[in-house]
Coordinates of C-alpha atoms in Angstrom, one line a residue:
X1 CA 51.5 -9.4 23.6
X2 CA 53.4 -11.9 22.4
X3 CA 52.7 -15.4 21.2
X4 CA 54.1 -18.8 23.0
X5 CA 56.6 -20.1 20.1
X6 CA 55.3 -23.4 19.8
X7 CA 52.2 -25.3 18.1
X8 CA 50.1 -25.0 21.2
X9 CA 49.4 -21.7 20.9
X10 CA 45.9 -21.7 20.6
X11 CA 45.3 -23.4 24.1
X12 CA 43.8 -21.0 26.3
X13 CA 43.6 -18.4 23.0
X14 CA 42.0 -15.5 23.2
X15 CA 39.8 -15.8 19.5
X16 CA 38.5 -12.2 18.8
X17 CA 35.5 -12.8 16.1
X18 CA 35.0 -10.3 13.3
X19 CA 31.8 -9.7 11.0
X20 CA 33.6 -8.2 8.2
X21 CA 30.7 -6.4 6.9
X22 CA 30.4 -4.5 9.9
X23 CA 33.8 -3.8 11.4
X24 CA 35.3 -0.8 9.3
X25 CA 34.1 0.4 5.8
X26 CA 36.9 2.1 3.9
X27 CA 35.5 2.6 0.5
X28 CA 32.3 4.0 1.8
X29 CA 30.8 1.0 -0.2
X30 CA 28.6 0.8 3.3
X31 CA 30.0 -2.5 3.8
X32 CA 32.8 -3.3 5.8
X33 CA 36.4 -4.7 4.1
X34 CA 39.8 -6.1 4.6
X35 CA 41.4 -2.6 4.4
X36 CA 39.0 -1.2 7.5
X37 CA 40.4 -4.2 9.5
X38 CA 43.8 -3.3 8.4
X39 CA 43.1 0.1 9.2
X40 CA 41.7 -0.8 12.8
X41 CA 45.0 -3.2 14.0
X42 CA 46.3 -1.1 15.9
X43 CA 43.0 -1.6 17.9
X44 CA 42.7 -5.1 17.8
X45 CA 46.6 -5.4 19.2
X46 CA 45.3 -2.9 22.1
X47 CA 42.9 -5.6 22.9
X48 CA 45.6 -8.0 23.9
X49 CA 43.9 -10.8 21.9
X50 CA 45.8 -13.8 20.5
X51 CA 44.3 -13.9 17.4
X52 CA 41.0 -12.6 15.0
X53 CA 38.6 -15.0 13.8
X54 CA 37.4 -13.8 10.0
X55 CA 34.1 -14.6 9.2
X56 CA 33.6 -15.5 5.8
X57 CA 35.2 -13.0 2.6
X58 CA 35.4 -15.4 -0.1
X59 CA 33.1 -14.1 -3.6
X60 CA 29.3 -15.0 -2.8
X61 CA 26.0 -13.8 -4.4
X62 CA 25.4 -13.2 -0.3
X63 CA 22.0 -14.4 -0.2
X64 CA 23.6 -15.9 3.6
X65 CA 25.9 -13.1 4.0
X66 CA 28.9 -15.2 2.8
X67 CA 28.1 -18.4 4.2
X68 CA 27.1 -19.1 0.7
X69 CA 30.4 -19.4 -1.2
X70 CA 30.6 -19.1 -5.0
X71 CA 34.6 -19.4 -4.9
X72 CA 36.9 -20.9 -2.2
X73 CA 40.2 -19.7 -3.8
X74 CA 39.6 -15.5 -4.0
X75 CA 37.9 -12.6 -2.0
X76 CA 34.7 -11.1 -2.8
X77 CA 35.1 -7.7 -4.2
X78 CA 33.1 -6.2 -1.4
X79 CA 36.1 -6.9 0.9
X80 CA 38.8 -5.9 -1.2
X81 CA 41.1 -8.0 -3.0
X82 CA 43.5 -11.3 -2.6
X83 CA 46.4 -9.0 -2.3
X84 CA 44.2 -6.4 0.5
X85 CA 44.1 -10.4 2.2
X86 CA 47.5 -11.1 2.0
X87 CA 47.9 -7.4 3.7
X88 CA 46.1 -8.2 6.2
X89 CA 48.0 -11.5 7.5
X90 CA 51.2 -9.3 7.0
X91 CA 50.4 -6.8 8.9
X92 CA 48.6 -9.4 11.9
X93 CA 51.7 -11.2 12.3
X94 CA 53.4 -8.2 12.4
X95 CA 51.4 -7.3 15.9
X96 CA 52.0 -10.8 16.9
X97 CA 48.1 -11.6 16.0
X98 CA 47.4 -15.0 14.3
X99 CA 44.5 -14.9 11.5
X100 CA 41.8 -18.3 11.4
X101 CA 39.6 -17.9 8.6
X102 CA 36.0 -19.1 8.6
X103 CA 35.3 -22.3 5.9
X104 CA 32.1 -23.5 5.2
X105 CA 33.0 -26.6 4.2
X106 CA 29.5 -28.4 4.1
X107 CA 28.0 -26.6 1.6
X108 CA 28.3 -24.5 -1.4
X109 CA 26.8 -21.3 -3.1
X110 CA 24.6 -22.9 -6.0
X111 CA 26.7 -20.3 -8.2
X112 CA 30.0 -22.2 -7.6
X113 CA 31.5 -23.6 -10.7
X114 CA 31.0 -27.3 -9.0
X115 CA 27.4 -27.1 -8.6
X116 CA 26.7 -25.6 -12.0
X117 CA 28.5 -28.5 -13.3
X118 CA 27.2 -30.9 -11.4
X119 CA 23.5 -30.1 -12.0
X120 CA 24.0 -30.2 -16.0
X121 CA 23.5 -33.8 -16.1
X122 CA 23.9 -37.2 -14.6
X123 CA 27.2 -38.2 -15.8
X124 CA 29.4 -35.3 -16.1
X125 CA 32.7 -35.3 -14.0
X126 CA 31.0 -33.9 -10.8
X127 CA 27.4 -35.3 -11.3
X128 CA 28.0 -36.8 -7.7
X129 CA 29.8 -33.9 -6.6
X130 CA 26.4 -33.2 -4.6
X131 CA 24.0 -35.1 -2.8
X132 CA 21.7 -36.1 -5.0
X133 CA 18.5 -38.3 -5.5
X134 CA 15.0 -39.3 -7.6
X135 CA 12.1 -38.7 -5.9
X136 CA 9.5 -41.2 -4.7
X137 CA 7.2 -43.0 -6.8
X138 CA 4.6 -39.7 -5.8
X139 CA 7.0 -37.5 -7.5
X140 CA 8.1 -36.1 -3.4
X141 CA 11.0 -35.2 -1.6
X142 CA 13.2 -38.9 -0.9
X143 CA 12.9 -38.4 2.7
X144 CA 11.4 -36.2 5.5
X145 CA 14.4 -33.9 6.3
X146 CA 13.9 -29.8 6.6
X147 CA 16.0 -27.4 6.2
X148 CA 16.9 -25.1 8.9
X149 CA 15.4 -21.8 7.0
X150 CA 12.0 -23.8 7.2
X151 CA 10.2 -26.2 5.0
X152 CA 12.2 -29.8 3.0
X153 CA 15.6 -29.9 2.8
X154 CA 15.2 -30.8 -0.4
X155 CA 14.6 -29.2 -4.2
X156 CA 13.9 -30.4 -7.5
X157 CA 15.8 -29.9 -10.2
X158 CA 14.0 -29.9 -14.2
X159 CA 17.4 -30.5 -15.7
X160 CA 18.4 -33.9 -13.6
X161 CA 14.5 -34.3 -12.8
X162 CA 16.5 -35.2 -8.8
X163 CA 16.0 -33.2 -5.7
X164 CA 19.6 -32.2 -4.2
X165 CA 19.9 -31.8 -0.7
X166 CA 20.6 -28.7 1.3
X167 CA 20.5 -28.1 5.1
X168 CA 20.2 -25.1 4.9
X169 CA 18.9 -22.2 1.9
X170 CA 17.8 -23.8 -1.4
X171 CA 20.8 -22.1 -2.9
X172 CA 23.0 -23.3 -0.4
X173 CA 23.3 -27.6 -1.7
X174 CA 25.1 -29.6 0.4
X175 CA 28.3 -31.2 -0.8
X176 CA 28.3 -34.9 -1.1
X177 CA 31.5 -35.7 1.3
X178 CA 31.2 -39.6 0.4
X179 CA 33.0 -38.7 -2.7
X180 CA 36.5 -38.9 -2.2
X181 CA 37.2 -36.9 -5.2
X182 CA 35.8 -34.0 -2.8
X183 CA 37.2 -34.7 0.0
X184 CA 40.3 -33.9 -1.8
X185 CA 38.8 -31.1 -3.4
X186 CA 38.0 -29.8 0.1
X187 CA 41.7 -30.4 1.4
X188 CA 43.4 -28.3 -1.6
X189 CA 41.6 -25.3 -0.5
X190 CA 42.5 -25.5 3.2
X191 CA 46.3 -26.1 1.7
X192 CA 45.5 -22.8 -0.6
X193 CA 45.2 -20.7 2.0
X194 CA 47.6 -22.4 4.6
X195 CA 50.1 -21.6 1.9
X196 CA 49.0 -18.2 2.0
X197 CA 50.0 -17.7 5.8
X198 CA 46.6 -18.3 7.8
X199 CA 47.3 -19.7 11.2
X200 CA 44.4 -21.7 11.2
X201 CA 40.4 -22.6 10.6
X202 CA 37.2 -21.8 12.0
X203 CA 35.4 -25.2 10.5
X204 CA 31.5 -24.2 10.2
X205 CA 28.6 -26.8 11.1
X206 CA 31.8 -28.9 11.3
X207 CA 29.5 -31.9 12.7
X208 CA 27.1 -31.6 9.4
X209 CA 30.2 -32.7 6.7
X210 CA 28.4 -36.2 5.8
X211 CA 24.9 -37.3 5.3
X212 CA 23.3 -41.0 5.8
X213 CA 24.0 -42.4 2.4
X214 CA 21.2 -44.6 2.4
X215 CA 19.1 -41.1 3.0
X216 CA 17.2 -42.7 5.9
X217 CA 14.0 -40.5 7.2
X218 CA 14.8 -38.6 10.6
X219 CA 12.6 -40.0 13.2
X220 CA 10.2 -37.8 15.3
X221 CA 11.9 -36.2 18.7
X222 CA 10.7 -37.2 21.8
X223 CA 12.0 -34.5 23.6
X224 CA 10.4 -31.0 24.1
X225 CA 13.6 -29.1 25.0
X226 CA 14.7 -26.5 23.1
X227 CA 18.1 -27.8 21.3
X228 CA 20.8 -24.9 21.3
X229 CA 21.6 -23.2 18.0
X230 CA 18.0 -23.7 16.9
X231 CA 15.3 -21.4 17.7
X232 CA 12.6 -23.1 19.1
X233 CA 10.0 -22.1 15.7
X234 CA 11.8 -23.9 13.7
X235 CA 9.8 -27.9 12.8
X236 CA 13.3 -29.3 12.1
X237 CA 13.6 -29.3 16.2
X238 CA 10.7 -31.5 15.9
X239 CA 13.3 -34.2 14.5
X240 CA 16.3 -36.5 15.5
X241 CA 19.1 -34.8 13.6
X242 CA 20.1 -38.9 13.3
X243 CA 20.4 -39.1 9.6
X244 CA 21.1 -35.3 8.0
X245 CA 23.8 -34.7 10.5
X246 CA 26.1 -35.8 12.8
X247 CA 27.0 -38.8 11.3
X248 CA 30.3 -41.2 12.4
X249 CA 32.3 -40.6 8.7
X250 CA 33.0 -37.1 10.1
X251 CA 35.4 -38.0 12.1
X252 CA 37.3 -40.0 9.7
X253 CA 37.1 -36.8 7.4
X254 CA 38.4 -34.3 10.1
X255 CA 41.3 -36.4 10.9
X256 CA 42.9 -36.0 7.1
X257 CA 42.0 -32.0 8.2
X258 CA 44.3 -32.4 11.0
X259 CA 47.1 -34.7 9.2
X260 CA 47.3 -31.6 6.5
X261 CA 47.6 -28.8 9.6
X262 CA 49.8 -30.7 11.1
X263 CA 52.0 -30.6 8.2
X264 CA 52.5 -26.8 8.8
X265 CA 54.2 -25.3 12.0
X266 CA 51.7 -23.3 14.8
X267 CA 48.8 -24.1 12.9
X268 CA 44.8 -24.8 15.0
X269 CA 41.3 -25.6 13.9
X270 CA 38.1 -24.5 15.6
X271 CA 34.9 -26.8 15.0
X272 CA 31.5 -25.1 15.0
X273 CA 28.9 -27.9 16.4
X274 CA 25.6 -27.2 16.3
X275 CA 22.0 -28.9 15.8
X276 CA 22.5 -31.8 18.2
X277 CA 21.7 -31.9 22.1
X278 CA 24.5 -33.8 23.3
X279 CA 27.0 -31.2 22.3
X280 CA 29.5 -31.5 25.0
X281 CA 30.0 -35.2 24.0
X282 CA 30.4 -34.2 20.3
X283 CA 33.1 -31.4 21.5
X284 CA 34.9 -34.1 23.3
X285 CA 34.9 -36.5 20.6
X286 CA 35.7 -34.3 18.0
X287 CA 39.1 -33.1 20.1
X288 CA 40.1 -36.4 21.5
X289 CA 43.8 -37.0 21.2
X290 CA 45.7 -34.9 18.4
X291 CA 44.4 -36.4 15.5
X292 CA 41.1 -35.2 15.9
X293 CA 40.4 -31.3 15.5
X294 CA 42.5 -29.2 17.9
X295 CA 39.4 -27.0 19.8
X296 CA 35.6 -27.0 19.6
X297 CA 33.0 -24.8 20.5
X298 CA 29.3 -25.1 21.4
X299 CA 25.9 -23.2 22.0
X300 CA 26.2 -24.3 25.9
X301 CA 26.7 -20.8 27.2
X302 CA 24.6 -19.1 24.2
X303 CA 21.3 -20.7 26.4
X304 CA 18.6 -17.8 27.2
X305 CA 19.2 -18.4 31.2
X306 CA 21.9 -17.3 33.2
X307 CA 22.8 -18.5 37.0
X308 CA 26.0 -19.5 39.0
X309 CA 24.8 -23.0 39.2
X310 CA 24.1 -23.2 35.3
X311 CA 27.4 -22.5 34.5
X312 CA 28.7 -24.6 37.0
X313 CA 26.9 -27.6 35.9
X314 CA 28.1 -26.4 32.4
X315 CA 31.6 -26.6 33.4
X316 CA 31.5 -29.4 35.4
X317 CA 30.3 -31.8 32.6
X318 CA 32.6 -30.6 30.0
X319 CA 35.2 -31.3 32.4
X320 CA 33.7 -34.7 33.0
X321 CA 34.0 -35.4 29.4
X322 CA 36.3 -33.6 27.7
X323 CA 39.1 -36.3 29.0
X324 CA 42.1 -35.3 26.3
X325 CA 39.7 -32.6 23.8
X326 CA 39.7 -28.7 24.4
X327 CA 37.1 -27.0 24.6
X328 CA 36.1 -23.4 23.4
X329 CA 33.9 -21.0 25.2
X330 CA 31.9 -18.4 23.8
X331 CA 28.8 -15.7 25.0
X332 CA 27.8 -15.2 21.9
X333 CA 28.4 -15.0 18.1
X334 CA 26.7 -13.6 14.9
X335 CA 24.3 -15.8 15.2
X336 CA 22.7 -15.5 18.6
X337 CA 21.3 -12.9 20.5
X338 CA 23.8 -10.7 22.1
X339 CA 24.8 -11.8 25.9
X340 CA 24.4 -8.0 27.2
X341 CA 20.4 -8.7 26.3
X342 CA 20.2 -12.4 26.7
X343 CA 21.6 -12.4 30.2
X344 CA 21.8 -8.8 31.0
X345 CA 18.7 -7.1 29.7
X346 CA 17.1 -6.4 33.3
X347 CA 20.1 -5.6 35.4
X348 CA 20.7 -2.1 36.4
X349 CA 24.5 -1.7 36.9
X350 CA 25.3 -3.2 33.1
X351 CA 28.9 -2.1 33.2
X352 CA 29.3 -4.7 36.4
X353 CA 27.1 -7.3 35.0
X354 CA 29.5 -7.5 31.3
X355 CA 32.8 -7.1 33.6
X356 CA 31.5 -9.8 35.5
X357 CA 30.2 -12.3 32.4
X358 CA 33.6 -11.3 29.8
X359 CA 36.2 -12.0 33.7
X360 CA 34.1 -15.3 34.1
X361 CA 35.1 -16.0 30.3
X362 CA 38.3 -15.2 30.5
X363 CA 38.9 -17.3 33.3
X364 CA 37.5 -20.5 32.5
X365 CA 39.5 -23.6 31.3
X366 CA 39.8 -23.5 27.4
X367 CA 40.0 -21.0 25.0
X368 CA 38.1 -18.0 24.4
X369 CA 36.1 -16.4 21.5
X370 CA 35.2 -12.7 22.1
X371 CA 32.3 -11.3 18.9
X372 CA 32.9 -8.0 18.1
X373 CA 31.2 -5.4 20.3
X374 CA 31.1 -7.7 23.3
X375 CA 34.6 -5.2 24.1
X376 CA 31.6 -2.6 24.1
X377 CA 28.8 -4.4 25.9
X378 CA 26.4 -4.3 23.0
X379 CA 23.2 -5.0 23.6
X380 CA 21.1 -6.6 21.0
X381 CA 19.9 -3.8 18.4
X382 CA 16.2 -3.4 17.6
X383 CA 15.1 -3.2 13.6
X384 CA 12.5 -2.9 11.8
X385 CA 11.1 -5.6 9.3
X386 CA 12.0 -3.7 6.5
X387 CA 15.7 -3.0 8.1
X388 CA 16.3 -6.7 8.0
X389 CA 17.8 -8.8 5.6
X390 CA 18.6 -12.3 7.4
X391 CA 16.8 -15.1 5.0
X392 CA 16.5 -16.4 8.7
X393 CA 14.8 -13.5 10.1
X394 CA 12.5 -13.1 6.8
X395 CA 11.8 -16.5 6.9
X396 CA 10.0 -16.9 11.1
X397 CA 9.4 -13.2 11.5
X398 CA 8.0 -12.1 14.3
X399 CA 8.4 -14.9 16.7
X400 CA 11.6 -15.2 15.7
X401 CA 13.6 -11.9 14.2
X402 CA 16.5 -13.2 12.6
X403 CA 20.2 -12.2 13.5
X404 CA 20.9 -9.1 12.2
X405 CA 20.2 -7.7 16.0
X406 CA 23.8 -9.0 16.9
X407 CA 25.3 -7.8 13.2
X408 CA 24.7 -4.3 13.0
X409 CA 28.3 -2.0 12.2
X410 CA 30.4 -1.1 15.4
X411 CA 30.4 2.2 16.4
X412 CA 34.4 3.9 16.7
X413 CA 32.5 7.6 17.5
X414 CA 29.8 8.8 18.5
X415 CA 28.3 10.3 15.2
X416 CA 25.2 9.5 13.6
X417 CA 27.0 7.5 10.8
X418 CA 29.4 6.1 13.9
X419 CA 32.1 6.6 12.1
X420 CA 31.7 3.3 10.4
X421 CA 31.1 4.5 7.0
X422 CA 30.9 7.8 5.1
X423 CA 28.4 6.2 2.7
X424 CA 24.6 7.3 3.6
X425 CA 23.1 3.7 3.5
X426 CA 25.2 0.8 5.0
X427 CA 24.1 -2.5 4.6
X428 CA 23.0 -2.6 8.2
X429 CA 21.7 0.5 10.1
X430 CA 23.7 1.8 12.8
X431 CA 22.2 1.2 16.1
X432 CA 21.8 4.5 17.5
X433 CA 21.5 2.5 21.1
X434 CA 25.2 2.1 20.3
X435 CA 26.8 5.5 19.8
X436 CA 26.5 6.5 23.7
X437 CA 29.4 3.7 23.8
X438 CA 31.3 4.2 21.0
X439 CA 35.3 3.0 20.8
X440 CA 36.3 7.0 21.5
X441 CA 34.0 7.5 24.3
X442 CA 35.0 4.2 25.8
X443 CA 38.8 4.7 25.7
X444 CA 38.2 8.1 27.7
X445 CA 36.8 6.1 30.2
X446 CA 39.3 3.9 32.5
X447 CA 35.8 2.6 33.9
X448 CA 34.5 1.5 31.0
X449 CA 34.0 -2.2 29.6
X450 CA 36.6 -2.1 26.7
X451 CA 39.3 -1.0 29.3
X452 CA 38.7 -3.6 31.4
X453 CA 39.0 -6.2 28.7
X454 CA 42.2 -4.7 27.3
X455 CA 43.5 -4.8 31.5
X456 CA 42.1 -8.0 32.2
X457 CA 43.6 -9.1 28.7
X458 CA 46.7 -7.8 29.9
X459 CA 46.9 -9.1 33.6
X460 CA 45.5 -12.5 32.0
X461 CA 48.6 -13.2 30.3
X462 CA 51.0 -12.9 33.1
X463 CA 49.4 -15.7 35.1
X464 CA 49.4 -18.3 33.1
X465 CA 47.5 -20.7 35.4
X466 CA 44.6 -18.6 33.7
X467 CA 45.2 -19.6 30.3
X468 CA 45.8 -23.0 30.1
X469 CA 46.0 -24.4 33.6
X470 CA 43.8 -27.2 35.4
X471 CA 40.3 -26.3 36.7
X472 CA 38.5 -27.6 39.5
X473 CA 35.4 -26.5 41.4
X474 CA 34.3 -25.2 44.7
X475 CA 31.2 -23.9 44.5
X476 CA 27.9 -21.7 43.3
X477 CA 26.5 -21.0 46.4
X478 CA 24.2 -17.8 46.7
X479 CA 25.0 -17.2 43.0
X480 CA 28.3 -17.3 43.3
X481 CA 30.7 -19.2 41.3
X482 CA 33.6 -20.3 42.6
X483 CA 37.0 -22.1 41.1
X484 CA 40.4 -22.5 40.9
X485 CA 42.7 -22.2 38.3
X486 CA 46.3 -23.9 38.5
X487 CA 49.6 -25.1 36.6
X488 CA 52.3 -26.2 38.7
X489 CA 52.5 -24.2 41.7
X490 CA 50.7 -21.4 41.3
X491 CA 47.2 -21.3 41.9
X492 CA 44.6 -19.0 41.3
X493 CA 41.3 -18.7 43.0
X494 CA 38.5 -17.0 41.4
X495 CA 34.9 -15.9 43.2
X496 CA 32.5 -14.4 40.6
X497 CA 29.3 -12.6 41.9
X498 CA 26.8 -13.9 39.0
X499 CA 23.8 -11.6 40.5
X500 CA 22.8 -8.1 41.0
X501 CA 22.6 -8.2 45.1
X502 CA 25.4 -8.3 47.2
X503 CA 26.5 -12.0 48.4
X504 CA 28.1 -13.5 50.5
X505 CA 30.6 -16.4 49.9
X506 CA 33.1 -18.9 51.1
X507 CA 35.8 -21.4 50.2
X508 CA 37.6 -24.5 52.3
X509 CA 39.9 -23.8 54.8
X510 CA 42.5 -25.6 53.6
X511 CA 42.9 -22.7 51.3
X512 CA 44.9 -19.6 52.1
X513 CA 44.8 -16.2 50.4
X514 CA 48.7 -14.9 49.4
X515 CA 47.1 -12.1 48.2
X516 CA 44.6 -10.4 46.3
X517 CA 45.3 -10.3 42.5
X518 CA 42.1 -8.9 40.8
X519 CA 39.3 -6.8 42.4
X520 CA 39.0 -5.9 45.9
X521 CA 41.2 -7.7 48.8
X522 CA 38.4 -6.7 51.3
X523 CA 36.1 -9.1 49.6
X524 CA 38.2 -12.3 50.7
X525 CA 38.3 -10.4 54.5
X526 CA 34.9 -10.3 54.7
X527 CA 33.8 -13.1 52.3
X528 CA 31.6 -10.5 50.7
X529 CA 31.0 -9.8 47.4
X530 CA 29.4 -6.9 45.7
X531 CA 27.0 -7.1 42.6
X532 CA 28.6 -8.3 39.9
X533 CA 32.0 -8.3 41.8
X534 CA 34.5 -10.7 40.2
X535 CA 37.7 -11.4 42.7
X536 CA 40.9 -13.7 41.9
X537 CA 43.8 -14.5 45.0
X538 CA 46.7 -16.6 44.3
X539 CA 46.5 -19.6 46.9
X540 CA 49.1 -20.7 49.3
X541 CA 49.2 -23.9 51.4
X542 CA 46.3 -25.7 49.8
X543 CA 45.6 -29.3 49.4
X544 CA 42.9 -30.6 46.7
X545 CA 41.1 -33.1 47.7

């Protein structure tokens, strides 16, 4: 497919996400690598995606699977090398694929070369490098903020007798952003790799840059609903993420992010936002105008409940506020619960019920991130404690099991090993729940759920109404959620069946059906839909309003 030839190609996007470490091995190290993607392009161009979202490869002691970096500036010898990297981009562009690396830009690895520094004393060159500070007259933590892994947010330090800050693992301290000398820090990296060819960022915890600096206490939360992101265990959902998080200098930061991207031709960023309730209004802050960051995404749709009218109500107040932003939708990602078990676990035709979910997706205003294996319809795996190794997992087991159910390798046959490694052990076991729908059985299959995306893909791109054109909303009636999609004058109606029983649906008369371009004409003749049934006509003669 190829790619509009202009800056704005990321609006409307189709963002395939890949776990490196369980994509392709091609060392039979056990882990996945740079080379197994490489070897696997041909599959991801199939897919009729716009681009591949990397999660993190940079050298880490992998305590948080990479999201602990020790080096910004090289790949981790598990994943190759800077050249495989450089490969890998080469060969992208080459099937008109744009690459966005994952940064995680809040924190480091307490093995990076600035932290080592900066812990060796008060007054060296990066002493203030992190966020640092004496304890209380009791010898305690300065404040009352916890980390999301459980327990203070804070540890002590023998050597500069000050606790550093960290919102997340001990060995993960959080940089201290109201240094301008990091800021700048920060910004050479991103210009590292944009030199190196990478069409653009995925920005993790992108809302968790800056810290109060007068280290105010969080006060308690008043509210007992569960906040998205965060599983519901966790005491730090007890708090007000006022003072840790989320604080105004973030988006005076993200703007010199955007200032540097813009400097370079078709270039995007993708904010993560996360540990806040009013995420919507974040995302529509955050991508206000064009100096802000060009997309976000949020934990909206990554909620344990599922209906027509949830989804509707989701849509309808991002489109309240998003005014000028972009939004990003998602179903899932390596960190939640996969949506073929969060949403689906119950239902009895699950081939429908993911056609169904990954059409509603594609056909929603904004762009789209697709997690690897959601082509498949994977379903959350089951392990064993001693088959996990997510700190987050280890850390609430058993009420909450970490998120190595939504990391495990991808199956491409239907082998024991999957095809995914020759090495006995892999870092991850392979689900064995997953070989009945491995890639090779599934591209046999004209039914199955990874043809349908690569169709749907397909037919997606030719209407372009779908990809980047207005929304506006009819209905969710009888579980059934109903919108249009348009750009000029063509006009797209879509009717999505969000239930297992057959339903029965309408829209305004003002409307009238050209013809039936997706699914099953019948369905707009009788107003019926079938389980799971997702339907799209092009509109003639209609009036909004």
């Amino acid at each position: 497919m190829e790619l509009p030839a202009n800056d704005e190609w990321w609006r409307g996007a189709v963002i395939y996400q890949i776990y490196p470490r369980s994509f392709k091995d091609s060392s039979g190290s056990g882990t996945g690598d740079l080379r197994g993607i490489i070897d696997k392009i041909t599959y991801l161009k199939r897919l009729n995606i716009d681009a591949i979202w990397l999660s993190p490869v940079f050298p880490s002691p992998m305590k948080d699977f990479g999201y602990d970096i020790s080096d910004y500036l090289n790949i981790d010898s598990s994943f190759g090398t800077l050249e495989d990297f450089k490969e890998l981009v080469k060969q992208a562009h080459a099937n008109d694929i744009k690459i966005i690396i994952d940064q995680v830009l809040s924190h480091t690895s307490d093995a990076h070369e600035w932290f080592k520094q900066s812990k060796t004393s008060r007054t060296n060159d990066k002493a203030d490098w992190y966020v640092w500070a004496d304890p209380r007259e009791d010898g305690t933590a300065p404040n009352n903020w916890l980390s999301f892994f459980g327990g203070s947010a804070w540890t002590y330090d023998t050597n500069r007798q000050q606790y550093y800050f960290h919102n997340f693992l001990s060995s993960q301290p959080d940089l201290n952003y109201h240094n301008k000398e990091v800021q700048s820090a920060v910004l050479d990296v991103l210009q590292f790799w944009l030199d190196l060819g990478v069409d653009g960022f995925r920005l993790d915890t992108v809302n968790m840059y800056f810290c109060d600096s007068n280290l105010r206490s969080n006060p308690p939360r008043k509210s007992k609903a569960p906040i998205q992101g965060m599983n519901c265990s966790n005491p730090r959902a007890r708090q007000e993420q006022l003072y840790n998080v989320n604080r105004p200098e973030n988006v005076v930061f993200l703007e010199k992010v955007r200032a540097l991207l813009d400097k370079y031709h078709e270039r995007t960023s993708l904010g993560e936002i996360g540990s806040v309730e009013d995420t919507i209004g974040m995302m529509a802050d955050y991508t206000s105008g064009n100096s802000r960051l060009h997309m976000c995404y949020t934990a909206d749709l990554l909620a344990e409940h599922k209906s027509a009218s949830f989804v509707y109500e989701i849509i309808k107040k991002t489109e309240q506020r998003i005014s000028t932003g972009w939004p990003c939708w998602s179903l899932g990602n390596h960190d939640s619960v996969r949506f073929a078990t969060r949403w689906g676990a119950h239902e009895k035709d699950k081939i429908a019920f993911n056609k169904a979910m990954l059409g509603m997706l594609f056909t929603l205003r904004g762009s789209v991130c697709v997690y690897q294996g959601e082509e498949l319809g994977y379903e959350e795996a089951e392990l064993d404690y001693d088959e996990i190794v997510d700190p987050f997992g280890k850390a609430f087991w058993p009420d909450y099991k970490g998120r190595d159910g939504c990391r495990t390798p991808i199956a491409w046959e239907g082998t024991p090993s999957g095809n995914f490694s020759s090495a006995n052990n892999t870092w991850l076991p392979m689900a064995k729940q997953h070989l009945s729908t491995a890639v090779c059985i599934q591209e046999k299959n004209k039914n199955s759920i990874l043809n349908f995306v690569r169709d749907f893909l397909a037919f997606r791109s030719k209407n372009r109404e779908l990809i980047s054109g207005n929304i506006h909303l009819l209905s969710h009636q009888n579980n059934v959620l109903i919108f249009e999609r348009s750009l000029g004058q063509d006009v797209s109606l879509v009717a999505i069946n969000m239930s297992g029983d057959e339903a029965r649906f309408s829209y305004p008369e003002r409307y009238s059906v050209e013809n039936c371009i997706w699914g099953q004409e019948t369905a707009f003749n009788s107003r019926i839909l079938e389980p799971w049934q997702l339907v799209i006509a092009k509109i003639k003669n209609r009036i909004v309003g």
